[in-house]
PDB file of C-alpha atoms in Angstrom:
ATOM      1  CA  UNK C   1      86.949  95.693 128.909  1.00 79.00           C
ATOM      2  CA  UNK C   2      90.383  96.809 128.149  1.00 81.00           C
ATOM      3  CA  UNK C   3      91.550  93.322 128.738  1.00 81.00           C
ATOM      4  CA  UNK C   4      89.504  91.990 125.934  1.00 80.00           C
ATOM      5  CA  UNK C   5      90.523  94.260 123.396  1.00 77.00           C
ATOM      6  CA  UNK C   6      93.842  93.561 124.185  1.00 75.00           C
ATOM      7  CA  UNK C   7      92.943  89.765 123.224  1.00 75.00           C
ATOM      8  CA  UNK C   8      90.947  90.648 120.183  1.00 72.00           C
ATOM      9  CA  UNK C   9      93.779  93.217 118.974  1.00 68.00           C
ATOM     10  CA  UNK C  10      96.530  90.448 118.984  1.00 70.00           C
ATOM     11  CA  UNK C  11      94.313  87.465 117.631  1.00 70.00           C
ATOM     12  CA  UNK C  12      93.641  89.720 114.562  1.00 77.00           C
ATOM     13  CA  UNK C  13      97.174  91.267 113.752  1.00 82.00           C
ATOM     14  CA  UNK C  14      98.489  89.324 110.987  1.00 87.00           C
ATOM     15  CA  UNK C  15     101.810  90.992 110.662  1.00 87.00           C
ATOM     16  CA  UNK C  16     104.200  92.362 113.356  1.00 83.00           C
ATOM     17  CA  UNK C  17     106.029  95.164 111.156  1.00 83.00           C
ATOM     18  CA  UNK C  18     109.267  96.720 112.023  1.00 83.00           C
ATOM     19  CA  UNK C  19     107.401  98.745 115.114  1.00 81.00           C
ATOM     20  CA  UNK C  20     106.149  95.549 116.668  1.00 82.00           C
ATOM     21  CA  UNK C  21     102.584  97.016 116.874  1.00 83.00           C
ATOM     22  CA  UNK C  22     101.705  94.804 114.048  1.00 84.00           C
ATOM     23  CA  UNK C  23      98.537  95.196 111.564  1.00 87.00           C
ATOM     24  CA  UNK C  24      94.974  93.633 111.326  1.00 85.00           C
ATOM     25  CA  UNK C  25      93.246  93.377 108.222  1.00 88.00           C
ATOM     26  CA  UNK C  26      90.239  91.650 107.737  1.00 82.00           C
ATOM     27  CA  UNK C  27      90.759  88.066 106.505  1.00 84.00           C
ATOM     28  CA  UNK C  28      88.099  86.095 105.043  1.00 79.00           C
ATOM     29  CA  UNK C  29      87.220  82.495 105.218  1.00 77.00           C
ATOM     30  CA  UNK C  30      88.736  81.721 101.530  1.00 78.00           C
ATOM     31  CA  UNK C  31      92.213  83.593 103.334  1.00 76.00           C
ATOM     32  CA  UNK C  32      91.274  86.737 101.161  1.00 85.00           C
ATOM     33  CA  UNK C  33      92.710  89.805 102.261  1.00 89.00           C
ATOM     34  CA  UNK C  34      96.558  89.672 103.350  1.00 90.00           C
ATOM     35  CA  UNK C  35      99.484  87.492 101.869  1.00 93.00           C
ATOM     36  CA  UNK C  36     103.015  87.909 103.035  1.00 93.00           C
ATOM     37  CA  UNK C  37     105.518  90.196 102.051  1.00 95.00           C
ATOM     38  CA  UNK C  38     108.053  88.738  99.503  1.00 96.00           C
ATOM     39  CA  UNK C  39     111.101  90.040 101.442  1.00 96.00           C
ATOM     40  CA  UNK C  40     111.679  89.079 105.123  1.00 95.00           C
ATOM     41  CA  UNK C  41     111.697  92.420 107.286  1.00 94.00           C
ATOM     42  CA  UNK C  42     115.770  91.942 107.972  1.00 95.00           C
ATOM     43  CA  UNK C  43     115.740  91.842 103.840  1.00 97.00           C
ATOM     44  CA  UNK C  44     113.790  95.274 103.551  1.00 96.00           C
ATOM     45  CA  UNK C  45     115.475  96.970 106.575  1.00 95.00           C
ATOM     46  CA  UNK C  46     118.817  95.845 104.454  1.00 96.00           C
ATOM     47  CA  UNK C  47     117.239  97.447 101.111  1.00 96.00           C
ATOM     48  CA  UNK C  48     116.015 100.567 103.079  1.00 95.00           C
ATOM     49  CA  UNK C  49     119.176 101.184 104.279  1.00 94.00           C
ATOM     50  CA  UNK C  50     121.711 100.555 101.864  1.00 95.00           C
ATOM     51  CA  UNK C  51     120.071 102.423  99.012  1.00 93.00           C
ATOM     52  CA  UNK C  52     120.277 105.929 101.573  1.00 91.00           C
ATOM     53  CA  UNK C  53     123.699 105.050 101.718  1.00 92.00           C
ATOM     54  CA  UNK C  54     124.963 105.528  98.279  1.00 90.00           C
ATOM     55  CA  UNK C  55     124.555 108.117  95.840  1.00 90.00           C
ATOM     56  CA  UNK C  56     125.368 105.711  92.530  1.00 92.00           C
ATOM     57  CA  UNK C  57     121.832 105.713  90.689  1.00 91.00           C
ATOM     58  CA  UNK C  58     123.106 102.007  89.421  1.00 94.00           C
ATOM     59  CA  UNK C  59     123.798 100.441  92.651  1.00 95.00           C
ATOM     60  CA  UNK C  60     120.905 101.840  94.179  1.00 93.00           C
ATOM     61  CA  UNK C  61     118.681 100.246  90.990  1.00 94.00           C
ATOM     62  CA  UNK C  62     120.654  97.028  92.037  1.00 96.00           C
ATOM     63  CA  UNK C  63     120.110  97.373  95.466  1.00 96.00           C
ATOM     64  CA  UNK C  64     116.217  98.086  95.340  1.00 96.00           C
ATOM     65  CA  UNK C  65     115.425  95.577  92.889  1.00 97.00           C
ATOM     66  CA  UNK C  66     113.628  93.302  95.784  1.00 97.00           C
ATOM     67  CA  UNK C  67     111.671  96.136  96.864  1.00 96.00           C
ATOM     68  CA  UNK C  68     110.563  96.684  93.264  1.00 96.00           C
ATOM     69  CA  UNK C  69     109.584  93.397  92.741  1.00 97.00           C
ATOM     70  CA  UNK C  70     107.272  93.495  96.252  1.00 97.00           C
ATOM     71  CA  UNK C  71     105.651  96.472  95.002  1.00 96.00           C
ATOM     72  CA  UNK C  72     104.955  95.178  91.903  1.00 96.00           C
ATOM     73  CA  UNK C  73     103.318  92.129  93.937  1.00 97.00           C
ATOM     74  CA  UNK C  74     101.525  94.424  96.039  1.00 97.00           C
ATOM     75  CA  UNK C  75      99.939  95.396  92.831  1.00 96.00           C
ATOM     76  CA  UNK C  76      98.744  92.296  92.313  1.00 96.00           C
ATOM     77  CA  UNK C  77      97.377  91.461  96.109  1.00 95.00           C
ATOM     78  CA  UNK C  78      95.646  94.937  95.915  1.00 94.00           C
ATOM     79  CA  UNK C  79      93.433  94.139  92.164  1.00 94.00           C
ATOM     80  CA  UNK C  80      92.980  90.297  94.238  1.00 93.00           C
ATOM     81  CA  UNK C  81      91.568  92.197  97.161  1.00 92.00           C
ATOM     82  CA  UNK C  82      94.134  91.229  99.500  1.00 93.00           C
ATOM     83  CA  UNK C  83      94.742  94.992 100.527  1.00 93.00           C
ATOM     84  CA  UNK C  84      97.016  93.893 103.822  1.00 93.00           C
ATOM     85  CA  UNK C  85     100.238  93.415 101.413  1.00 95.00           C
ATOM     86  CA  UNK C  86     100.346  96.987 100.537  1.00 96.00           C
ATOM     87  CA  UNK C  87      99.321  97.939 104.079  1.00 95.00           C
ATOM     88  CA  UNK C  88     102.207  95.819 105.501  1.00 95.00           C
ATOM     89  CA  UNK C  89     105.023  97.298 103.151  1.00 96.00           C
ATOM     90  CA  UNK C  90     103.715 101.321 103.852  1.00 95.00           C
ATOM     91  CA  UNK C  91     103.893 100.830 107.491  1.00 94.00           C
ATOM     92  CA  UNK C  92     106.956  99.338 107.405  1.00 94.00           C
ATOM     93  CA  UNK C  93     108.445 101.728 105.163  1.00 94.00           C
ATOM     94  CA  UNK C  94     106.877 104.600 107.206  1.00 93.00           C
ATOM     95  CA  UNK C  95     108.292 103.686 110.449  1.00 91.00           C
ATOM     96  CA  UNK C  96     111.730 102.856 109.180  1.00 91.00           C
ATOM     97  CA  UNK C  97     114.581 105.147 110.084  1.00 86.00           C
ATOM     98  CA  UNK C  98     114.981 106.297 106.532  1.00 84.00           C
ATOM     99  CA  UNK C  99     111.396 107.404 105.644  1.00 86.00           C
ATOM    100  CA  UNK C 100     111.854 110.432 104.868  1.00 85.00           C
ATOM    101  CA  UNK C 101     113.603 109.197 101.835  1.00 88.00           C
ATOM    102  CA  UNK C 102     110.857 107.633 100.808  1.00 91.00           C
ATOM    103  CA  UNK C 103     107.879 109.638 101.102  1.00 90.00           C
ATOM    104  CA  UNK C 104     106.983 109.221  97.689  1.00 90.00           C
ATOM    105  CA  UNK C 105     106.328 105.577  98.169  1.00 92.00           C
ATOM    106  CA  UNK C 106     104.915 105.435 101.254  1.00 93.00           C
ATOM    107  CA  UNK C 107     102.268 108.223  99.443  1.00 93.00           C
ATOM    108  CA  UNK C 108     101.118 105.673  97.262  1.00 93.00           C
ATOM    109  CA  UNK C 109     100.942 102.802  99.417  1.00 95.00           C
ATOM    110  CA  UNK C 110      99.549 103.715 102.571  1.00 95.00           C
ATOM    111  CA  UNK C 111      96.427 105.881 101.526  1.00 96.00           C
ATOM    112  CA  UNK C 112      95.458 103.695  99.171  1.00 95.00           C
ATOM    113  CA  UNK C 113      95.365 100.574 102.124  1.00 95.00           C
ATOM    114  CA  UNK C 114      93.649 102.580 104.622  1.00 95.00           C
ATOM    115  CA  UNK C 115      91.041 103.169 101.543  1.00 95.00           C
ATOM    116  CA  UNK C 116      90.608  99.641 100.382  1.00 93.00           C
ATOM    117  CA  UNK C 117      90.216  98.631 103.908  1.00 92.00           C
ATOM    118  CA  UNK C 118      87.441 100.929 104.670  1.00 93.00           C
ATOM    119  CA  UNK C 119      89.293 103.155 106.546  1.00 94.00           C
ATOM    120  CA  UNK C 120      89.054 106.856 104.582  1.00 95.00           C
ATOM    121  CA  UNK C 121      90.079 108.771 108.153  1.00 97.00           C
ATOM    122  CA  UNK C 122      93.150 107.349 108.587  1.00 95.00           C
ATOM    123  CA  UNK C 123      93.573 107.519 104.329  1.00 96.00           C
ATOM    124  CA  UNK C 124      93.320 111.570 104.756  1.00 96.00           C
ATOM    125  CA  UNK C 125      95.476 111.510 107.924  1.00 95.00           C
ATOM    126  CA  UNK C 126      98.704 109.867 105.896  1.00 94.00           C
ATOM    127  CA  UNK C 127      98.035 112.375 103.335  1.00 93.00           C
ATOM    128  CA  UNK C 128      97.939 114.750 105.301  1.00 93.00           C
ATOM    129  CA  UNK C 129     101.174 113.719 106.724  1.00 92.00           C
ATOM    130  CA  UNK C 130     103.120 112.771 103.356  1.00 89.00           C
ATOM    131  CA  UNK C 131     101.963 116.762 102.761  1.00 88.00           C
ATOM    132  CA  UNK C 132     104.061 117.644 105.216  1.00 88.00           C
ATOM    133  CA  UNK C 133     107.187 116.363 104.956  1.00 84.00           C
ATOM    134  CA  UNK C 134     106.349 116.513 100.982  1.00 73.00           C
ATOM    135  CA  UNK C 135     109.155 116.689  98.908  1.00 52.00           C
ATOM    136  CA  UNK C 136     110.581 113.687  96.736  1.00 54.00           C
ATOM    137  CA  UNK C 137     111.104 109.913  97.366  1.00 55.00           C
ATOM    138  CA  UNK C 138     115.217 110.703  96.814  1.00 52.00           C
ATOM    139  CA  UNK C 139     115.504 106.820  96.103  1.00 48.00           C
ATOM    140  CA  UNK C 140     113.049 106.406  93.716  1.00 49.00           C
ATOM    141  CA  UNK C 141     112.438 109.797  92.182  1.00 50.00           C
ATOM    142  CA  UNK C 142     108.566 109.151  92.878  1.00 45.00           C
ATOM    143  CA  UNK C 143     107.133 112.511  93.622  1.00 43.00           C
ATOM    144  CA  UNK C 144     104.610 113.258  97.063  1.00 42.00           C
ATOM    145  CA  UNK C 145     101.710 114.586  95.539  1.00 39.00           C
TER     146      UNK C 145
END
């Protein structure tokens, strides 16, 4: 019934995300498969924003140095199979007001997930979409492919 799937969807999301809708990733027993972001979603809606607001490549470094350091974490939680980190950060980033800025980015985070979670349809789907609004991640320099 669509009553129970209601109840099953929310008992498995494990993060809300900035649209509320949340995520659900498969966790294991041994708590394999998501960790936590490593900035707080005011933090990265703070980053997000403030590095679309100035056009100094230094204070934007400065500015997106926390989001750096995530992604390189997400690195890490993807090689330890917890593929939910990276999942997390791509929606987020993807349904932030300032996306299109970072296209790039969201190109290598969110296909990947979907893919490491078993989920090659919705992996050719964000393609698909980072094809269309294509161009370059103008904050990190990180071209769509």
């Amino acid at each position: 019934s669509l009553k129970q799937r209601e109840t099953n969807r929310k008992t498995s999301v494990v993060a809300r995300t900035f649209n509320k809708v949340g995520i659900a990733v498969p966790v294991g027993d041994n708590e394999i498969g998501y960790r936590p972001l490593t900035l707080s979603y005011s933090e990265l809606d703070d980053v997000l924003t403030r590095s679309c607001e100035t056009d100094d490549d230094g204070k934007k470094d400065k500015i997106l140095a926390p989001f750096d350091e995530c992604m390189n974490y997400i690195q890490f939680a993807n090689d330890e199979c917890d593929y939910g980190m990276g999942f997390e950060m791509g929606m987020c980033v993807f349904s932030h007001s300032t996306s299109r800025n970072f296209m790039g980015t969201i190109e290598s985070l969110l296909p990947l997930a979907y893919t490491l979670l078993g989920r090659p349809l919705y992996a050719d789907i964000m393609k698909r979409i980072c094809e269309e609004r294509g161009g370059e991640d103008e904050e990190r320099g990180v071209k769509a492919e």
